[in-house]
Amino acid sequence: MSRLVYFFIYLGMWLLASLPMKALYVLSDVLYVLMYKLARYRRRVVWRNLKNSFPEKTEKELLAIERKFYHYICDYMLESLKMLKMPVDELHQRMKFHNTEQYLEMIDKYGGIVVMMPHYANFEWTIGMGMYMKPEDIPMQVYKTLRNPYVDKLFQNIRSRFGGYNVPKHDTAREVIRARHAGKKLALGLVADQSPNLQSLHFWTTFLNQETSFMDGGERIARMMNYPVFYCELQKEKRGYCEATFVLMTEHPKETAEGEITEMFVRHVEQTILREPAYWFWSHKRWKHKQPLK
């Protein structure tokens, strides 16, 4: 029965992904009305996050960001789904990468790199970077298992289409060490701006005017393996087109102080959001944890 359910879910998604982008954007506009105006999906969460992050903005300005965010998130879902059927040449046209020379140079020089990025623009399309790497190198991506096993399997298939190797977040260190022992070079990609669980509230800082905890797994792996660390600067150019620039944060992570790499990442994410706020995942319950009293 489980296989049958997955088959029909996958078939439906596959048929949707077969539609041209223009048709998907018509569906996205319909989905926006359903999600934002009728279902009011997480409207309270989004509004609270925006209001607390931008206390200086007027209600009119916040409403404009809110509406633009819901248009973006509908586009994001269908653009990600399109990856099931998107040809390689189309992905090359829609997702541009910058500073790839240094990115590849550091992989060759150190045997691996860590790439940290936020839930911003169409971060799912960054899996296309694997196409620029050597065939024997591993584009390794850390993911959090989704609650729905069928959707989880679907996204794993999408993320592995262009050579990506999916690693559950709790197995990351083990898989990185295994790859090194096997003589493999890799790029480890982490979407590192989500809220950590209660057992991982190690790093606190001020982010968007609020005390915020960040996961420090990317920093810990970089320091352990001595892998250079890049920030993936994402910018949505227009509907259906995105750019990613790899910004080297440190070539020598073992020479940094504890928490320094994570703090650099936080500041980069903050600047990305301030440049264009609507394209971040405001629907996440990002500030559900409070810093314990000292």
mmCIF file of N, CA, C and O in Angstrom, residues 181-282:
data_model
loop_
_atom_site.group_PDB
_atom_site.id
_atom_site.type_symbol
_atom_site.label_atom_id
_atom_site.label_comp_id
_atom_site.label_asym_id
_atom_site.label_seq_id
_atom_site.Cartn_x
_atom_site.Cartn_y
_atom_site.Cartn_z
ATOM 1 N N HIS A 181 38.221 8.890 4.119
ATOM 2 C CA HIS A 181 38.947 7.612 4.201
ATOM 3 C C HIS A 181 38.947 6.884 2.863
ATOM 4 O O HIS A 181 39.879 6.131 2.560
ATOM 5 N N ALA A 182 37.898 7.130 2.082
ATOM 6 C CA ALA A 182 37.809 6.504 0.761
ATOM 7 C C ALA A 182 38.567 7.302 -0.297
ATOM 8 O O ALA A 182 38.585 6.921 -1.478
ATOM 9 N N GLY A 183 39.214 8.386 0.114
ATOM 10 C CA GLY A 183 39.987 9.207 -0.819
ATOM 11 C C GLY A 183 39.140 10.104 -1.698
ATOM 12 O O GLY A 183 39.612 10.578 -2.739
ATOM 13 N N LYS A 184 37.900 10.363 -1.285
ATOM 14 C CA LYS A 184 37.000 11.191 -2.085
ATOM 15 C C LYS A 184 37.075 12.652 -1.655
ATOM 16 O O LYS A 184 37.222 12.967 -0.479
ATOM 17 N N LYS A 185 36.952 13.532 -2.630
ATOM 18 C CA LYS A 185 36.848 14.966 -2.359
ATOM 19 C C LYS A 185 35.375 15.365 -2.445
ATOM 20 O O LYS A 185 34.603 14.762 -3.197
ATOM 21 N N LEU A 186 34.994 16.390 -1.661
ATOM 22 C CA LEU A 186 33.570 16.701 -1.586
ATOM 23 C C LEU A 186 33.308 18.170 -1.332
ATOM 24 O O LEU A 186 34.174 18.914 -0.875
ATOM 25 N N ALA A 187 32.081 18.565 -1.638
ATOM 26 C CA ALA A 187 31.538 19.870 -1.241
ATOM 27 C C ALA A 187 30.325 19.567 -0.379
ATOM 28 O O ALA A 187 29.380 18.921 -0.835
ATOM 29 N N LEU A 188 30.378 20.000 0.877
ATOM 30 C CA LEU A 188 29.301 19.728 1.817
ATOM 31 C C LEU A 188 28.401 20.950 1.914
ATOM 32 O O LEU A 188 28.815 22.002 2.399
ATOM 33 N N GLY A 189 27.171 20.818 1.436
ATOM 34 C CA GLY A 189 26.234 21.927 1.461
ATOM 35 C C GLY A 189 25.259 21.817 2.611
ATOM 36 O O GLY A 189 24.656 20.762 2.820
ATOM 37 N N LEU A 190 25.107 22.915 3.365
ATOM 38 C CA LEU A 190 24.181 22.938 4.494
ATOM 39 C C LEU A 190 23.296 24.181 4.422
ATOM 40 O O LEU A 190 23.804 25.288 4.268
ATOM 41 N N VAL A 191 22.000 23.978 4.528
ATOM 42 C CA VAL A 191 21.074 25.089 4.720
ATOM 43 C C VAL A 191 21.029 25.299 6.228
ATOM 44 O O VAL A 191 20.369 24.562 6.959
ATOM 45 N N ALA A 192 21.765 26.301 6.703
ATOM 46 C CA ALA A 192 22.143 26.353 8.120
ATOM 47 C C ALA A 192 21.454 27.450 8.926
ATOM 48 O O ALA A 192 21.944 27.836 9.982
ATOM 49 N N ASP A 193 20.303 27.948 8.447
ATOM 50 C CA ASP A 193 19.659 29.038 9.178
ATOM 51 C C ASP A 193 18.396 28.620 9.923
ATOM 52 O O ASP A 193 17.704 29.447 10.498
ATOM 53 N N GLN A 194 18.069 27.308 9.909
ATOM 54 C CA GLN A 194 16.875 26.889 10.617
ATOM 55 C C GLN A 194 17.110 26.807 12.116
ATOM 56 O O GLN A 194 18.243 26.771 12.580
ATOM 57 N N SER A 195 16.028 26.761 12.870
ATOM 58 C CA SER A 195 16.124 26.730 14.327
ATOM 59 C C SER A 195 16.625 25.373 14.793
ATOM 60 O O SER A 195 16.097 24.337 14.380
ATOM 61 N N PRO A 196 17.651 25.329 15.648
ATOM 62 C CA PRO A 196 18.147 24.042 16.155
ATOM 63 C C PRO A 196 17.171 23.444 17.169
ATOM 64 O O PRO A 196 16.303 24.140 17.701
ATOM 65 N N ASN A 197 17.335 22.146 17.432
ATOM 66 C CA ASN A 197 16.496 21.526 18.454
ATOM 67 C C ASN A 197 17.016 21.893 19.847
ATOM 68 O O ASN A 197 18.080 22.499 19.984
ATOM 69 N N LEU A 198 16.288 21.495 20.861
ATOM 70 C CA LEU A 198 16.614 21.893 22.233
ATOM 71 C C LEU A 198 17.985 21.423 22.669
ATOM 72 O O LEU A 198 18.645 22.046 23.504
ATOM 73 N N GLN A 199 18.444 20.294 22.113
ATOM 74 C CA GLN A 199 19.739 19.748 22.503
ATOM 75 C C GLN A 199 20.905 20.441 21.799
ATOM 76 O O GLN A 199 22.065 20.185 22.113
ATOM 77 N N SER A 200 20.583 21.309 20.837
ATOM 78 C CA SER A 200 21.645 21.933 20.034
ATOM 79 C C SER A 200 21.681 23.454 20.168
ATOM 80 O O SER A 200 22.170 24.147 19.285
ATOM 81 N N LEU A 201 21.170 23.967 21.275
ATOM 82 C CA LEU A 201 21.144 25.421 21.478
ATOM 83 C C LEU A 201 22.484 25.892 22.042
ATOM 84 O O LEU A 201 22.593 26.355 23.177
ATOM 85 N N HIS A 202 23.531 25.765 21.216
ATOM 86 C CA HIS A 202 24.884 26.084 21.681
ATOM 87 C C HIS A 202 25.304 27.516 21.359
ATOM 88 O O HIS A 202 26.068 28.129 22.099
ATOM 89 N N PHE A 203 24.818 28.027 20.235
ATOM 90 C CA PHE A 203 25.306 29.324 19.753
ATOM 91 C C PHE A 203 24.168 30.332 19.709
ATOM 92 O O PHE A 203 23.164 30.118 19.028
ATOM 93 N N TRP A 204 24.339 31.439 20.419
ATOM 94 C CA TRP A 204 23.338 32.501 20.441
ATOM 95 C C TRP A 204 23.956 33.808 19.955
ATOM 96 O O TRP A 204 25.111 34.095 20.237
ATOM 97 N N THR A 205 23.154 34.575 19.221
ATOM 98 C CA THR A 205 23.602 35.878 18.742
ATOM 99 C C THR A 205 22.381 36.748 18.470
ATOM 100 O O THR A 205 21.236 36.267 18.552
ATOM 101 N N THR A 206 22.605 38.003 18.154
ATOM 102 C CA THR A 206 21.502 38.888 17.765
ATOM 103 C C THR A 206 21.344 38.830 16.254
ATOM 104 O O THR A 206 22.293 39.064 15.511
ATOM 105 N N PHE A 207 20.136 38.501 15.820
ATOM 106 C CA PHE A 207 19.853 38.334 14.402
ATOM 107 C C PHE A 207 18.492 38.961 14.112
ATOM 108 O O PHE A 207 17.491 38.607 14.737
ATOM 109 N N LEU A 208 18.461 39.923 13.210
ATOM 110 C CA LEU A 208 17.233 40.639 12.872
ATOM 111 C C LEU A 208 16.545 41.178 14.135
ATOM 112 O O LEU A 208 15.349 40.991 14.353
ATOM 113 N N ASN A 209 17.350 41.822 14.976
ATOM 114 C CA ASN A 209 16.863 42.499 16.183
ATOM 115 C C ASN A 209 16.344 41.546 17.267
ATOM 116 O O ASN A 209 15.631 41.980 18.175
ATOM 117 N N GLN A 210 16.707 40.274 17.186
ATOM 118 C CA GLN A 210 16.212 39.303 18.160
ATOM 119 C C GLN A 210 17.316 38.348 18.586
ATOM 120 O O GLN A 210 18.183 38.007 17.774
ATOM 121 N N GLU A 211 17.269 37.933 19.855
ATOM 122 C CA GLU A 211 18.200 36.920 20.319
ATOM 123 C C GLU A 211 17.841 35.598 19.633
ATOM 124 O O GLU A 211 16.707 35.125 19.735
ATOM 125 N N THR A 212 18.810 35.025 18.942
ATOM 126 C CA THR A 212 18.533 33.880 18.074
ATOM 127 C C THR A 212 19.604 32.819 18.223
ATOM 128 O O THR A 212 20.792 33.137 18.291
ATOM 129 N N SER A 213 19.183 31.562 18.247
ATOM 130 C CA SER A 213 20.126 30.453 18.284
ATOM 131 C C SER A 213 20.321 29.887 16.883
ATOM 132 O O SER A 213 19.359 29.784 16.107
ATOM 133 N N PHE A 214 21.569 29.563 16.560
ATOM 134 C CA PHE A 214 21.890 28.979 15.258
ATOM 135 C C PHE A 214 22.591 27.633 15.453
ATOM 136 O O PHE A 214 23.316 27.426 16.436
ATOM 137 N N MET A 215 22.378 26.759 14.497
ATOM 138 C CA MET A 215 23.120 25.500 14.486
ATOM 139 C C MET A 215 24.581 25.793 14.150
ATOM 140 O O MET A 215 24.861 26.632 13.299
ATOM 141 N N ASP A 216 25.493 25.086 14.811
ATOM 142 C CA ASP A 216 26.919 25.303 14.550
ATOM 143 C C ASP A 216 27.581 24.075 13.944
ATOM 144 O O ASP A 216 28.797 23.929 13.965
ATOM 145 N N GLY A 217 26.761 23.172 13.388
ATOM 146 C CA GLY A 217 27.303 21.938 12.816
ATOM 147 C C GLY A 217 28.250 22.171 11.663
ATOM 148 O O GLY A 217 29.270 21.488 11.535
ATOM 149 N N GLY A 218 27.937 23.152 10.806
ATOM 150 C CA GLY A 218 28.817 23.446 9.683
ATOM 151 C C GLY A 218 30.182 23.884 10.148
ATOM 152 O O GLY A 218 31.208 23.455 9.611
ATOM 153 N N GLU A 219 30.219 24.747 11.155
ATOM 154 C CA GLU A 219 31.491 25.206 11.706
ATOM 155 C C GLU A 219 32.260 24.053 12.338
ATOM 156 O O GLU A 219 33.476 23.928 12.134
ATOM 157 N N ARG A 220 31.574 23.205 13.091
ATOM 158 C CA ARG A 220 32.259 22.109 13.778
ATOM 159 C C ARG A 220 32.885 21.132 12.791
ATOM 160 O O ARG A 220 34.007 20.657 12.995
ATOM 161 N N ILE A 221 32.177 20.834 11.711
ATOM 162 C CA ILE A 221 32.726 19.927 10.698
ATOM 163 C C ILE A 221 33.903 20.586 9.978
ATOM 164 O O ILE A 221 34.927 19.938 9.714
ATOM 165 N N ALA A 222 33.771 21.874 9.658
ATOM 166 C CA ALA A 222 34.858 22.589 8.981
ATOM 167 C C ALA A 222 36.121 22.586 9.829
ATOM 168 O O ALA A 222 37.229 22.349 9.325
ATOM 169 N N ARG A 223 35.981 22.849 11.127
ATOM 170 C CA ARG A 223 37.140 22.869 12.017
ATOM 171 C C ARG A 223 37.723 21.467 12.185
ATOM 172 O O ARG A 223 38.949 21.297 12.245
ATOM 173 N N MET A 224 36.871 20.454 12.256
ATOM 174 C CA MET A 224 37.330 19.084 12.430
ATOM 175 C C MET A 224 38.123 18.600 11.210
ATOM 176 O O MET A 224 39.177 17.973 11.343
ATOM 177 N N MET A 225 37.613 18.921 10.010
ATOM 178 C CA MET A 225 38.236 18.447 8.773
ATOM 179 C C MET A 225 39.206 19.465 8.178
ATOM 180 O O MET A 225 39.900 19.170 7.209
ATOM 181 N N ASN A 226 39.228 20.676 8.722
ATOM 182 C CA ASN A 226 40.008 21.795 8.190
ATOM 183 C C ASN A 226 39.614 22.111 6.742
ATOM 184 O O ASN A 226 40.465 22.350 5.880
ATOM 185 N N TYR A 227 38.313 22.130 6.492
ATOM 186 C CA TYR A 227 37.775 22.464 5.181
ATOM 187 C C TYR A 227 37.482 23.969 5.100
ATOM 188 O O TYR A 227 36.873 24.517 6.025
ATOM 189 N N PRO A 228 37.874 24.629 4.030
ATOM 190 C CA PRO A 228 37.481 26.029 3.829
ATOM 191 C C PRO A 228 35.956 26.166 3.830
ATOM 192 O O PRO A 228 35.240 25.231 3.449
ATOM 193 N N VAL A 229 35.484 27.332 4.239
ATOM 194 C CA VAL A 229 34.042 27.553 4.367
ATOM 195 C C VAL A 229 33.599 28.682 3.448
ATOM 196 O O VAL A 229 34.176 29.778 3.467
ATOM 197 N N PHE A 230 32.569 28.400 2.652
ATOM 198 C CA PHE A 230 31.984 29.391 1.760
ATOM 199 C C PHE A 230 30.570 29.745 2.221
ATOM 200 O O PHE A 230 29.857 28.907 2.765
ATOM 201 N N TYR A 231 30.200 30.998 1.976
ATOM 202 C CA TYR A 231 28.798 31.399 2.098
ATOM 203 C C TYR A 231 28.228 31.463 0.691
ATOM 204 O O TYR A 231 28.835 32.044 -0.215
ATOM 205 N N CYS A 232 27.057 30.871 0.500
ATOM 206 C CA CYS A 232 26.392 30.910 -0.800
ATOM 207 C C CYS A 232 25.419 32.085 -0.805
ATOM 208 O O CYS A 232 24.337 32.024 -0.215
ATOM 209 N N GLU A 233 25.822 33.152 -1.461
ATOM 210 C CA GLU A 233 25.006 34.363 -1.569
ATOM 211 C C GLU A 233 24.004 34.185 -2.699
ATOM 212 O O GLU A 233 24.374 34.083 -3.875
ATOM 213 N N LEU A 234 22.727 34.110 -2.345
ATOM 214 C CA LEU A 234 21.667 33.881 -3.326
ATOM 215 C C LEU A 234 20.935 35.174 -3.641
ATOM 216 O O LEU A 234 20.691 35.990 -2.754
ATOM 217 N N GLN A 235 20.591 35.333 -4.895
ATOM 218 C CA GLN A 235 19.861 36.526 -5.316
ATOM 219 C C GLN A 235 18.856 36.138 -6.395
ATOM 220 O O GLN A 235 19.218 35.559 -7.422
ATOM 221 N N LYS A 236 17.599 36.425 -6.128
ATOM 222 C CA LYS A 236 16.535 36.157 -7.096
ATOM 223 C C LYS A 236 16.490 37.309 -8.081
ATOM 224 O O LYS A 236 16.177 38.444 -7.707
ATOM 225 N N GLU A 237 16.843 37.045 -9.324
ATOM 226 C CA GLU A 237 16.913 38.111 -10.323
ATOM 227 C C GLU A 237 15.518 38.506 -10.810
ATOM 228 O O GLU A 237 15.194 39.681 -10.911
ATOM 229 N N LYS A 238 14.732 37.513 -11.137
ATOM 230 C CA LYS A 238 13.344 37.711 -11.543
ATOM 231 C C LYS A 238 12.662 36.351 -11.448
ATOM 232 O O LYS A 238 13.273 35.359 -11.051
ATOM 233 N N ARG A 239 11.408 36.304 -11.782
ATOM 234 C CA ARG A 239 10.658 35.060 -11.660
ATOM 235 C C ARG A 239 11.308 33.959 -12.503
ATOM 236 O O ARG A 239 11.429 34.085 -13.717
ATOM 237 N N GLY A 240 11.742 32.893 -11.824
ATOM 238 C CA GLY A 240 12.319 31.763 -12.534
ATOM 239 C C GLY A 240 13.801 31.870 -12.810
ATOM 240 O O GLY A 240 14.365 30.992 -13.469
ATOM 241 N N TYR A 241 14.464 32.900 -12.267
ATOM 242 C CA TYR A 241 15.898 33.076 -12.489
ATOM 243 C C TYR A 241 16.574 33.485 -11.186
ATOM 244 O O TYR A 241 16.099 34.365 -10.467
ATOM 245 N N CYS A 242 17.689 32.815 -10.909
ATOM 246 C CA CYS A 242 18.387 33.031 -9.640
ATOM 247 C C CYS A 242 19.894 32.999 -9.879
ATOM 248 O O CYS A 242 20.365 32.408 -10.869
ATOM 249 N N GLU A 243 20.642 33.651 -8.995
ATOM 250 C CA GLU A 243 22.100 33.634 -9.072
ATOM 251 C C GLU A 243 22.678 33.250 -7.717
ATOM 252 O O GLU A 243 22.118 33.588 -6.671
ATOM 253 N N ALA A 244 23.793 32.542 -7.750
ATOM 254 C CA ALA A 244 24.485 32.139 -6.523
ATOM 255 C C ALA A 244 25.951 32.523 -6.648
ATOM 256 O O ALA A 244 26.607 32.192 -7.640
ATOM 257 N N THR A 245 26.448 33.232 -5.649
ATOM 258 C CA THR A 245 27.851 33.629 -5.602
ATOM 259 C C THR A 245 28.498 32.976 -4.388
ATOM 260 O O THR A 245 28.000 33.119 -3.269
ATOM 261 N N PHE A 246 29.598 32.269 -4.597
ATOM 262 C CA PHE A 246 30.286 31.593 -3.504
ATOM 263 C C PHE A 246 31.315 32.546 -2.896
ATOM 264 O O PHE A 246 32.289 32.924 -3.543
ATOM 265 N N VAL A 247 31.066 32.939 -1.654
ATOM 266 C CA VAL A 247 31.911 33.905 -0.948
ATOM 267 C C VAL A 247 32.746 33.155 0.090
ATOM 268 O O VAL A 247 32.197 32.531 1.006
ATOM 269 N N LEU A 248 34.056 33.195 -0.060
ATOM 270 C CA LEU A 248 34.938 32.505 0.884
ATOM 271 C C LEU A 248 34.935 33.235 2.223
ATOM 272 O O LEU A 248 35.349 34.391 2.313
ATOM 273 N N MET A 249 34.487 32.556 3.270
ATOM 274 C CA MET A 249 34.482 33.152 4.616
ATOM 275 C C MET A 249 35.801 32.890 5.337
ATOM 276 O O MET A 249 36.322 33.755 6.022
ATOM 277 N N THR A 250 36.351 31.698 5.169
ATOM 278 C CA THR A 250 37.671 31.402 5.740
ATOM 279 C C THR A 250 38.284 30.213 5.013
ATOM 280 O O THR A 250 37.605 29.236 4.700
ATOM 281 N N GLU A 251 39.564 30.319 4.735
ATOM 282 C CA GLU A 251 40.300 29.207 4.134
ATOM 283 C C GLU A 251 40.894 28.309 5.211
ATOM 284 O O GLU A 251 41.183 27.135 4.962
ATOM 285 N N HIS A 252 41.054 28.859 6.414
ATOM 286 C CA HIS A 252 41.718 28.101 7.496
ATOM 287 C C HIS A 252 40.820 28.085 8.740
ATOM 288 O O HIS A 252 41.040 28.858 9.688
ATOM 289 N N PRO A 253 39.821 27.232 8.774
ATOM 290 C CA PRO A 253 38.858 27.239 9.885
ATOM 291 C C PRO A 253 39.476 26.942 11.247
ATOM 292 O O PRO A 253 38.994 27.446 12.263
ATOM 293 N N LYS A 254 40.558 26.162 11.280
ATOM 294 C CA LYS A 254 41.171 25.844 12.565
ATOM 295 C C LYS A 254 41.853 27.052 13.205
ATOM 296 O O LYS A 254 42.163 27.028 14.398
ATOM 297 N N GLU A 255 42.063 28.090 12.419
ATOM 298 C CA GLU A 255 42.674 29.302 12.948
ATOM 299 C C GLU A 255 41.635 30.299 13.470
ATOM 300 O O GLU A 255 41.993 31.363 13.984
ATOM 301 N N THR A 256 40.352 29.971 13.343
ATOM 302 C CA THR A 256 39.295 30.865 13.815
ATOM 303 C C THR A 256 38.913 30.519 15.248
ATOM 304 O O THR A 256 39.097 29.387 15.710
ATOM 305 N N ALA A 257 38.354 31.512 15.938
ATOM 306 C CA ALA A 257 37.868 31.285 17.301
ATOM 307 C C ALA A 257 36.549 30.522 17.258
ATOM 308 O O ALA A 257 35.836 30.540 16.243
ATOM 309 N N GLU A 258 36.222 29.855 18.356
ATOM 310 C CA GLU A 258 34.969 29.112 18.425
ATOM 311 C C GLU A 258 33.788 30.067 18.241
ATOM 312 O O GLU A 258 33.698 31.101 18.886
ATOM 313 N N GLY A 259 32.899 29.716 17.338
ATOM 314 C CA GLY A 259 31.730 30.546 17.047
ATOM 315 C C GLY A 259 31.947 31.600 15.985
ATOM 316 O O GLY A 259 30.987 32.207 15.497
ATOM 317 N N GLU A 260 33.196 31.827 15.592
ATOM 318 C CA GLU A 260 33.489 32.903 14.642
ATOM 319 C C GLU A 260 32.894 32.631 13.266
ATOM 320 O O GLU A 260 32.344 33.539 12.621
ATOM 321 N N ILE A 261 32.988 31.395 12.796
ATOM 322 C CA ILE A 261 32.462 31.054 11.473
ATOM 323 C C ILE A 261 30.940 31.165 11.458
ATOM 324 O O ILE A 261 30.349 31.717 10.518
ATOM 325 N N THR A 262 30.306 30.666 12.508
ATOM 326 C CA THR A 262 28.853 30.759 12.587
ATOM 327 C C THR A 262 28.402 32.207 12.633
ATOM 328 O O THR A 262 27.418 32.589 11.985
ATOM 329 N N GLU A 263 29.123 33.047 13.364
ATOM 330 C CA GLU A 263 28.790 34.473 13.428
ATOM 331 C C GLU A 263 28.947 35.129 12.058
ATOM 332 O O GLU A 263 28.110 35.968 11.656
ATOM 333 N N MET A 264 29.987 34.768 11.316
ATOM 334 C CA MET A 264 30.162 35.309 9.965
ATOM 335 C C MET A 264 28.982 34.906 9.081
ATOM 336 O O MET A 264 28.463 35.721 8.303
ATOM 337 N N PHE A 265 28.561 33.658 9.202
ATOM 338 C CA PHE A 265 27.414 33.178 8.427
ATOM 339 C C PHE A 265 26.162 33.979 8.771
ATOM 340 O O PHE A 265 25.430 34.422 7.869
ATOM 341 N N VAL A 266 25.914 34.186 10.051
ATOM 342 C CA VAL A 266 24.734 34.939 10.497
ATOM 343 C C VAL A 266 24.724 36.337 9.896
ATOM 344 O O VAL A 266 23.699 36.826 9.404
ATOM 345 N N ARG A 267 25.871 37.006 9.931
ATOM 346 C CA ARG A 267 25.935 38.375 9.406
ATOM 347 C C ARG A 267 25.694 38.384 7.889
ATOM 348 O O ARG A 267 25.065 39.308 7.354
ATOM 349 N N HIS A 268 26.213 37.383 7.192
ATOM 350 C CA HIS A 268 25.952 37.288 5.742
ATOM 351 C C HIS A 268 24.469 37.083 5.473
ATOM 352 O O HIS A 268 23.889 37.727 4.583
ATOM 353 N N VAL A 269 23.835 36.180 6.214
ATOM 354 C CA VAL A 269 22.405 35.916 6.020
ATOM 355 C C VAL A 269 21.592 37.171 6.279
ATOM 356 O O VAL A 269 20.668 37.510 5.526
ATOM 357 N N GLU A 270 21.944 37.884 7.334
ATOM 358 C CA GLU A 270 21.218 39.102 7.681
ATOM 359 C C GLU A 270 21.295 40.122 6.548
ATOM 360 O O GLU A 270 20.285 40.740 6.181
ATOM 361 N N GLN A 271 22.481 40.298 5.973
ATOM 362 C CA GLN A 271 22.634 41.245 4.871
ATOM 363 C C GLN A 271 21.852 40.790 3.639
ATOM 364 O O GLN A 271 21.271 41.616 2.920
ATOM 365 N N THR A 272 21.808 39.491 3.391
ATOM 366 C CA THR A 272 21.032 38.957 2.273
ATOM 367 C C THR A 272 19.553 39.285 2.449
ATOM 368 O O THR A 272 18.881 39.736 1.515
ATOM 369 N N ILE A 273 19.042 39.063 3.654
ATOM 370 C CA ILE A 273 17.625 39.317 3.932
ATOM 371 C C ILE A 273 17.315 40.804 3.856
ATOM 372 O O ILE A 273 16.289 41.208 3.269
ATOM 373 N N LEU A 274 18.171 41.638 4.414
ATOM 374 C CA LEU A 274 17.922 43.080 4.408
ATOM 375 C C LEU A 274 17.905 43.649 2.988
ATOM 376 O O LEU A 274 17.206 44.621 2.706
ATOM 377 N N ARG A 275 18.661 43.034 2.101
ATOM 378 C CA ARG A 275 18.686 43.491 0.705
ATOM 379 C C ARG A 275 17.320 43.310 0.048
ATOM 380 O O ARG A 275 16.848 44.173 -0.689
ATOM 381 N N GLU A 276 16.682 42.162 0.295
ATOM 382 C CA GLU A 276 15.349 41.879 -0.246
ATOM 383 C C GLU A 276 14.654 40.897 0.698
ATOM 384 O O GLU A 276 14.807 39.679 0.574
ATOM 385 N N PRO A 277 13.890 41.413 1.663
ATOM 386 C CA PRO A 277 13.343 40.572 2.739
ATOM 387 C C PRO A 277 12.354 39.498 2.299
ATOM 388 O O PRO A 277 12.237 38.452 2.964
ATOM 389 N N ALA A 278 11.634 39.705 1.224
ATOM 390 C CA ALA A 278 10.517 38.817 0.887
ATOM 391 C C ALA A 278 10.936 37.395 0.540
ATOM 392 O O ALA A 278 10.116 36.476 0.601
ATOM 393 N N TYR A 279 12.207 37.191 0.192
ATOM 394 C CA TYR A 279 12.615 35.888 -0.338
ATOM 395 C C TYR A 279 13.246 34.967 0.696
ATOM 396 O O TYR A 279 13.973 34.038 0.351
ATOM 397 N N TRP A 280 12.958 35.202 1.962
ATOM 398 C CA TRP A 280 13.404 34.298 3.033
ATOM 399 C C TRP A 280 12.196 33.550 3.567
ATOM 400 O O TRP A 280 11.059 33.989 3.396
ATOM 401 N N PHE A 281 12.412 32.426 4.245
ATOM 402 C CA PHE A 281 11.315 31.588 4.735
ATOM 403 C C PHE A 281 10.715 32.161 6.034
ATOM 404 O O PHE A 281 10.975 31.667 7.123
ATOM 405 N N TRP A 282 9.870 33.158 5.915
ATOM 406 C CA TRP A 282 9.259 33.776 7.090
ATOM 407 C C TRP A 282 8.224 32.881 7.761
ATOM 408 O O TRP A 282 7.816 33.147 8.898
#
